[in-house]
mmCIF file of C-alpha atoms and ligand atoms in Angstrom:
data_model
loop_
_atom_site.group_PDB
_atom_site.id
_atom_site.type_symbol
_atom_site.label_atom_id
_atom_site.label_comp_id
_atom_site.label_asym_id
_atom_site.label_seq_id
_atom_site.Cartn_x
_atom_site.Cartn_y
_atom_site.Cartn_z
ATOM 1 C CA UNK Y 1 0.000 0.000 0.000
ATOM 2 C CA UNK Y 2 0.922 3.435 -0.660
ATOM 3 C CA UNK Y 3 0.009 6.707 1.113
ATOM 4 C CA UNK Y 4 -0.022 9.959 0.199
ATOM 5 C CA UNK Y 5 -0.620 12.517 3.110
ATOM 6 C CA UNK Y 6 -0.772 15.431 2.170
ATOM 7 C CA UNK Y 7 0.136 18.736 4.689
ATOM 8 C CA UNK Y 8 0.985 22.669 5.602
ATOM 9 C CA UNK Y 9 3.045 21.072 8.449
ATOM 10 C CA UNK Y 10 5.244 18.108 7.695
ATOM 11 C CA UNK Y 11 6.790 17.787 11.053
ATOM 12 C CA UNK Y 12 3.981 16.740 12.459
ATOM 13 C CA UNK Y 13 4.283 13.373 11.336
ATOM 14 C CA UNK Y 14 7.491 12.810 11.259
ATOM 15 C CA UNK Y 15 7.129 10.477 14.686
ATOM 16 C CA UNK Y 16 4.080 8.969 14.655
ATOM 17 C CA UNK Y 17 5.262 6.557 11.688
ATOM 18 C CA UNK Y 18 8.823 6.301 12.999
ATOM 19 C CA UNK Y 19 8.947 3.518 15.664
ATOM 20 C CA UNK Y 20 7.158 0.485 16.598
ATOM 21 C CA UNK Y 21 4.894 -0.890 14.478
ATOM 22 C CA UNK Y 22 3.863 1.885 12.042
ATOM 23 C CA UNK Y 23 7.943 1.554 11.210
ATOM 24 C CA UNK Y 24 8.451 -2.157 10.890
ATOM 25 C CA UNK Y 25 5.826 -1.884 8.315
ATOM 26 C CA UNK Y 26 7.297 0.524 6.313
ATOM 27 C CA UNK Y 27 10.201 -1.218 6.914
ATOM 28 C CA UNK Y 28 9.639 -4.808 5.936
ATOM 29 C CA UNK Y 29 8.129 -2.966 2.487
ATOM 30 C CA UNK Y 30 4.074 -3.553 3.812
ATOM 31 C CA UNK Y 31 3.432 -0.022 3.140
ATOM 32 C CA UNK Y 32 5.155 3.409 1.913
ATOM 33 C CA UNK Y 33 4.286 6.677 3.613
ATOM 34 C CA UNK Y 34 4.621 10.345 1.789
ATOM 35 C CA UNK Y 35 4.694 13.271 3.492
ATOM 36 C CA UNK Y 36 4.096 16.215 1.215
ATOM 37 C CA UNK Y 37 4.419 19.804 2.132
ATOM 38 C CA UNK Y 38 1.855 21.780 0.759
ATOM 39 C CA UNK Y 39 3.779 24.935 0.524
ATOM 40 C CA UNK Y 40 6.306 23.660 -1.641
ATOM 41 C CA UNK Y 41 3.704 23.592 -4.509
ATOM 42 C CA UNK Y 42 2.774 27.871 -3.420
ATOM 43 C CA UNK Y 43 3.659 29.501 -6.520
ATOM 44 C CA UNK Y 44 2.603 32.915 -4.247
ATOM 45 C CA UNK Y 45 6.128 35.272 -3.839
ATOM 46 C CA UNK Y 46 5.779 34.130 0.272
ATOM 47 C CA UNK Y 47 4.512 31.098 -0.437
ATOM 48 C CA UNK Y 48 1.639 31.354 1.198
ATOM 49 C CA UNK Y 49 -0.921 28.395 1.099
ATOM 50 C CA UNK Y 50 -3.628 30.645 2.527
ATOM 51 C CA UNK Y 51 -6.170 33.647 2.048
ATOM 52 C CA UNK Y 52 -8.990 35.560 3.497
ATOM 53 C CA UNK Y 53 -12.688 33.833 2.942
ATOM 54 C CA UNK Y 54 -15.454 35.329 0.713
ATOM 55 C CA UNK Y 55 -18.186 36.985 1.916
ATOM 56 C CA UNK Y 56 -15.896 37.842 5.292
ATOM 57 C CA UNK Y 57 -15.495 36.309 8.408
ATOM 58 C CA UNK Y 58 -12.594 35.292 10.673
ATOM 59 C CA UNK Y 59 -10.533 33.081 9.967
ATOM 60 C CA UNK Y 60 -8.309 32.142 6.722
ATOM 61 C CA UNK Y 61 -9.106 29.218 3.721
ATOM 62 C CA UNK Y 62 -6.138 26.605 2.197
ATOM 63 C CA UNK Y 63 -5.942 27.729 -1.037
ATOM 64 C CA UNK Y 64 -6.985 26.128 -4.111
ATOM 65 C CA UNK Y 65 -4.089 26.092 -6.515
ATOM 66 C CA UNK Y 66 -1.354 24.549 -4.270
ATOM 67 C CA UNK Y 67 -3.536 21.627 -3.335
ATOM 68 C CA UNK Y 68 -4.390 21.199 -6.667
ATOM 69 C CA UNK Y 69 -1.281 21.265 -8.184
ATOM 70 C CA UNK Y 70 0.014 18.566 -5.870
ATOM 71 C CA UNK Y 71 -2.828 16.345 -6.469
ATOM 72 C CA UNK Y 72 -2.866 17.251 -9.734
ATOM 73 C CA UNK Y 73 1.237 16.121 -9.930
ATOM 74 C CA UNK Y 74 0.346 12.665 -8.064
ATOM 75 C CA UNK Y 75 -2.315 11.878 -10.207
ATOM 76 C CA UNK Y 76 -0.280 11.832 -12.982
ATOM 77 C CA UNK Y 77 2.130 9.658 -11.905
ATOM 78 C CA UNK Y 78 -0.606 6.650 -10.607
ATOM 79 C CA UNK Y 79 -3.913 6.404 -10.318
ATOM 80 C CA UNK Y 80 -5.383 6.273 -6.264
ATOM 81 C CA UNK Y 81 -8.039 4.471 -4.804
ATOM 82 C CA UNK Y 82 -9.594 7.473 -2.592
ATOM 83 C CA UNK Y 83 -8.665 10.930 -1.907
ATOM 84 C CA UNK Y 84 -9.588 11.629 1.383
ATOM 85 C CA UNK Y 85 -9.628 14.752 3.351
ATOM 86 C CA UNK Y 86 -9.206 14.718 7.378
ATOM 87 C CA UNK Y 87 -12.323 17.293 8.383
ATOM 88 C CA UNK Y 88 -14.722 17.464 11.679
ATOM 89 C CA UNK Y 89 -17.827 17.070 9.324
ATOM 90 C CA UNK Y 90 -16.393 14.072 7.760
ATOM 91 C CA UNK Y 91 -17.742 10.099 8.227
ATOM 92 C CA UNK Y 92 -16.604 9.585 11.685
ATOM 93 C CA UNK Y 93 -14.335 6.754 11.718
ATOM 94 C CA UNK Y 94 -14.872 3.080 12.939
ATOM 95 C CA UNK Y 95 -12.982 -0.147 12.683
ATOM 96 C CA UNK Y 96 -15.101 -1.101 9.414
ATOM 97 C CA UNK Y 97 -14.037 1.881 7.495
ATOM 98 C CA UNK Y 98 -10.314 1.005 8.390
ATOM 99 C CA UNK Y 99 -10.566 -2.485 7.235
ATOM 100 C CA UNK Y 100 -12.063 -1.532 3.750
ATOM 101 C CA UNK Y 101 -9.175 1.165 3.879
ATOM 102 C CA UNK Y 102 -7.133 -1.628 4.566
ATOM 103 C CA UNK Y 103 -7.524 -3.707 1.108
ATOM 104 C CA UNK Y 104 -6.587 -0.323 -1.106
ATOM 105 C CA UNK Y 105 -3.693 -0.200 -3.283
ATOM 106 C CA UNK Y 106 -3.158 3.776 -3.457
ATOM 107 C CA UNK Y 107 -4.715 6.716 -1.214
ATOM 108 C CA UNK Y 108 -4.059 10.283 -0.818
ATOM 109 C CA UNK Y 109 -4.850 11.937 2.895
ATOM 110 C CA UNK Y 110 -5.095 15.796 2.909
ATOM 111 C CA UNK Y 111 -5.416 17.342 6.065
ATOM 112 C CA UNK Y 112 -7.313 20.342 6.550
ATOM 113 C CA UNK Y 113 -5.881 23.424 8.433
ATOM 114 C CA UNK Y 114 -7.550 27.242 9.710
ATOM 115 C CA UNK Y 115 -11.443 27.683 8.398
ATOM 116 C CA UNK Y 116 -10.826 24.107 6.086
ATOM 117 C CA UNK Y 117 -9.930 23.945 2.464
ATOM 118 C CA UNK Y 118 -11.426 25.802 -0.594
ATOM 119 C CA UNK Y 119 -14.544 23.836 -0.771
ATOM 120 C CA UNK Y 120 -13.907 23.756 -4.644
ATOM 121 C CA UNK Y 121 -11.100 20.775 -3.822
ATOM 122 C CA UNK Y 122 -13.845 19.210 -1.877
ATOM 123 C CA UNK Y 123 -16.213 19.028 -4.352
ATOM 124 C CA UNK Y 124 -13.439 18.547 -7.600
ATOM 125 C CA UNK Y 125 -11.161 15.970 -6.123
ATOM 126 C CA UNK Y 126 -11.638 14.340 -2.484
ATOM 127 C CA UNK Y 127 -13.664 10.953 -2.682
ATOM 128 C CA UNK Y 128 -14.100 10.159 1.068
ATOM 129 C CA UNK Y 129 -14.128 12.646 4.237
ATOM 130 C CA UNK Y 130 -13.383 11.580 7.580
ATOM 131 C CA UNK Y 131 -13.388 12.826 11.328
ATOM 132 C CA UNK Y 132 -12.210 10.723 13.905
ATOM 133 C CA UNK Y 133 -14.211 11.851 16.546
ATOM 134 C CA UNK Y 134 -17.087 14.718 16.879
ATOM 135 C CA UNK Y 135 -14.493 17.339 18.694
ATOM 136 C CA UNK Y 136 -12.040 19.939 16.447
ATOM 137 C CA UNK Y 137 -8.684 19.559 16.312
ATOM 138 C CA UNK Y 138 -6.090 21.985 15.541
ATOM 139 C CA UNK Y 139 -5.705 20.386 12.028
ATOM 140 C CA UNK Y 140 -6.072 17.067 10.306
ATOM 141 C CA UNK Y 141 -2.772 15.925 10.710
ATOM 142 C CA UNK Y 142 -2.968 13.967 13.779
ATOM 143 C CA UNK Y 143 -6.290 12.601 12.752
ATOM 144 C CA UNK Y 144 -4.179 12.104 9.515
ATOM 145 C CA UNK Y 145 -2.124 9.764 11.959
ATOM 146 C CA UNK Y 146 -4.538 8.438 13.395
ATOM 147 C CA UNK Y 147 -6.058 6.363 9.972
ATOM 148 C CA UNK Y 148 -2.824 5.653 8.952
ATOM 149 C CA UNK Y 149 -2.191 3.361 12.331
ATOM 150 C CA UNK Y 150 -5.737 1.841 12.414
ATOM 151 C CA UNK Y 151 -5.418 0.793 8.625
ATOM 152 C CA UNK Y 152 -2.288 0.083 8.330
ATOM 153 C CA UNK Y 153 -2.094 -2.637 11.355
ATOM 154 C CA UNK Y 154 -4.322 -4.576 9.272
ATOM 155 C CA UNK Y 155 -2.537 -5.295 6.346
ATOM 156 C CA UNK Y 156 -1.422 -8.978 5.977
ATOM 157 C CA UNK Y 157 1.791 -9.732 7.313
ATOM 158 C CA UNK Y 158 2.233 -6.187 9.558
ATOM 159 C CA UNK Y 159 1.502 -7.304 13.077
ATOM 160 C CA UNK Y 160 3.412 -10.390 13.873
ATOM 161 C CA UNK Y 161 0.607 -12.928 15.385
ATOM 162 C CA UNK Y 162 -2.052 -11.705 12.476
ATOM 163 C CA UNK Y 163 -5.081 -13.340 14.283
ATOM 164 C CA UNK Y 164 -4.172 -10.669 17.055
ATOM 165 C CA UNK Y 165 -5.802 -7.452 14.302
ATOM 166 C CA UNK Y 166 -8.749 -10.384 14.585
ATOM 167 C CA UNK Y 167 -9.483 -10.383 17.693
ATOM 168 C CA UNK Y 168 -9.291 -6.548 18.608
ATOM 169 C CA UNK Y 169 -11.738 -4.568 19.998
ATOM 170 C CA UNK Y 170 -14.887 -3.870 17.296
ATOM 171 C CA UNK Y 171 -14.084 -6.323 14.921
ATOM 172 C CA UNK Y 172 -17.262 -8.693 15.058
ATOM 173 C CA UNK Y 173 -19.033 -5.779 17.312
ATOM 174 C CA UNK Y 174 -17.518 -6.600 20.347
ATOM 175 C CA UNK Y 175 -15.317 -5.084 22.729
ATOM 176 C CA UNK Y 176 -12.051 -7.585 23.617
ATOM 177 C CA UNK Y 177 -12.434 -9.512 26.819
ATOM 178 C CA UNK Y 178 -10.204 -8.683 29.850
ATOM 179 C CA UNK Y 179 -6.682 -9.394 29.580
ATOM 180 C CA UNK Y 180 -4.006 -10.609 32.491
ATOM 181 C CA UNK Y 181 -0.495 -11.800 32.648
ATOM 182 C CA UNK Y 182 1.751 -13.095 36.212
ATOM 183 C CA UNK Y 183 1.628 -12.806 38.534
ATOM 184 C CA UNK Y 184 -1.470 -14.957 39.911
ATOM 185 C CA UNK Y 185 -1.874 -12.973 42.326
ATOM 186 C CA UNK Y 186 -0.998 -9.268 43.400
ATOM 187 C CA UNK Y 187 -2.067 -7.579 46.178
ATOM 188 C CA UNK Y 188 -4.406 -9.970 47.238
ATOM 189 C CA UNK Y 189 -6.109 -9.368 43.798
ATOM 190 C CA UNK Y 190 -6.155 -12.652 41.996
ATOM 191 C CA UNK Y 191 -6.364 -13.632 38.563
ATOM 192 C CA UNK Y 192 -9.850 -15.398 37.354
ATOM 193 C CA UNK Y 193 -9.106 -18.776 38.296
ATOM 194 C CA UNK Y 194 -10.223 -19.981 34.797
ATOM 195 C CA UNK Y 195 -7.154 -18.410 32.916
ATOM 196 C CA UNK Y 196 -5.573 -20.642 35.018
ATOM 197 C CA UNK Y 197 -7.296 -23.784 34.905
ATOM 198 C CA UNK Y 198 -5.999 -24.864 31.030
ATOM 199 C CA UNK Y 199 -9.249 -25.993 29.304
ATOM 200 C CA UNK Y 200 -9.216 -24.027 26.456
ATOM 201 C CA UNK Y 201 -12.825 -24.777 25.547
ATOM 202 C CA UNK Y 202 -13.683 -22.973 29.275
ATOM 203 C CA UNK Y 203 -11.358 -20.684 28.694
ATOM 204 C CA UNK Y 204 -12.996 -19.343 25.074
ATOM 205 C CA UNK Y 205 -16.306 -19.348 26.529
ATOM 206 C CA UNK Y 206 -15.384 -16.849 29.558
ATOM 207 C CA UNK Y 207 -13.832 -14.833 27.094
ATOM 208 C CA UNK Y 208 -16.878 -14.527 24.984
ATOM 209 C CA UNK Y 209 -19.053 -14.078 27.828
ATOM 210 C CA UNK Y 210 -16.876 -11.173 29.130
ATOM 211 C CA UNK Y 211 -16.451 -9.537 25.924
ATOM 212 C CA UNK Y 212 -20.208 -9.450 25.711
ATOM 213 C CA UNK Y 213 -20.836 -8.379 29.075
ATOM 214 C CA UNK Y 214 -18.051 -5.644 28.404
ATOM 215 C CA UNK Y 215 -20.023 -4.658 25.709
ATOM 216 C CA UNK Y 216 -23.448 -4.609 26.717
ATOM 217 C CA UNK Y 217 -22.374 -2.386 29.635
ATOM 218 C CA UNK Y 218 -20.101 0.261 27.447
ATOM 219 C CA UNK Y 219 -21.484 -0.039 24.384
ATOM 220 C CA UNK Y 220 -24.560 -1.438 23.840
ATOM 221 C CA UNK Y 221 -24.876 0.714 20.456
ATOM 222 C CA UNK Y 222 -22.696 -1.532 19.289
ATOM 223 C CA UNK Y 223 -25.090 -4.743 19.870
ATOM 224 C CA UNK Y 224 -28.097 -3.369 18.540
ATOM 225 C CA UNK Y 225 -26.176 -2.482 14.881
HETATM 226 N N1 ADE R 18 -9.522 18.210 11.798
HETATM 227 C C1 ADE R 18 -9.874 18.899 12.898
HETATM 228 N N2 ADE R 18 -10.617 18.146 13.718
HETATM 229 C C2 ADE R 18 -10.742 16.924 13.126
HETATM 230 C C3 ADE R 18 -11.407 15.719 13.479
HETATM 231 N N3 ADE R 18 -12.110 15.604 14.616
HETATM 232 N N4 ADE R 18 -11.317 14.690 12.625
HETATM 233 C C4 ADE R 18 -10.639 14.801 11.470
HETATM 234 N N5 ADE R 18 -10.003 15.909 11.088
HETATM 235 C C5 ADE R 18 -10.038 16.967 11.906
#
């Protein structure tokens, strides 16, 4: 998989894909991440990337022609699955938009910045929008981020036990069951003695149970879907 992100402050994503698992990926050749600076594409004496709205008001607009010229230039040189563009009054998120996410070849991620983009590149050239939760952030890059590392877990081969993407929270509806390690016993608080027991067909069932229970008490939205 490749991505594309697309951004008026590269530096904010310089760590999030550079340790752990989001760099073993790129690593091992799973998945190649761009980071594009918007401003390089200004053809504006400051290179500015931004301008006063329309019809007034506070607070500036992303200008049309750098985005475009940068989409424009990536276009050209393949052909991409979605253009997506990081906003508040996007989709929000959830695990099944990640896993379809998941299965693409090529995507482009622009993330929005001050007022949002010149609707013009919303209507022209994004194909999905996305929010990640129903609160503003500063800009779309961290939301940016934040798809990246949900979708790109899921590719074949990038976590190293791959039934472990399986049984995460949300996939099948469910939040995970409870999870403990040693030692038995800590503080008087002791570890359900069924972990312990080593009947796997008990132990499965408890899990089940909990994770429903878990999510019948935190989420029951997700039960009723
Ligand atoms: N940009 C600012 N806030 C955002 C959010 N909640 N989701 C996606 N992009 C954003």
């Amino acid at each position: 998989m490749r991505i594309d992100i697309l951004t008026v402050l590269p530096q904010l994503l310089e760590s999030p894909f550079a340790a752990s698992i989001m760099k073993r990926a790129q690593d091992k050749g799973h998945v190649e991440i761009h980071v594009h600076n918007i401003r390089d594409y200004s053809t504006d004496k400051h290179k500015n990337v931004d301008d006063y709205q329309y019809g007034g008001g506070a607070g500036m607009v992303m200008s049309i022609e750098p985005i475009a010229a940068l989409i424009d230039k990536l276009n050209a040189e393949r052909s991409y699955d979605e253009v997506i563009y990081m906003t508040p009054d996007g989709k929000v998120l959830e695990q099944n938009d990640c896993n379809q996410i998941s299965l693409l070849e090529n995507i482009m991620i622009l993330c929005g910045h001050y007022k949002g983009v010149d609707d013009r590149i919303r209507q022209h050239y994004i194909t999905k929008e996305i929010s990640i939760g129903s609160y503003v952030l500063s800009g779309g890059e961290l939301a940016a981020a934040v798809v990246v590392d949900a979708v790109v877990r899921l590719i074949p081969g990038v976590l190293n036990d791959e039934t472990s993407a399986l049984t995460d929270s949300f996939q099948d509806n469910l939040l995970s069951p409870p999870v403990f390690t040693r030692p038995p016993e800590f503080n008087g608080w002791k570890v359900p003695d069924v972990l312990l027991s080593g009947n796997q067909k008990e132990i499965d069932r408890w899990r089940e149970e909990q994770a429903y229970q878990r999510t019948k008490e935190r989420r029951p939205d997700l039960l009723e879907e």
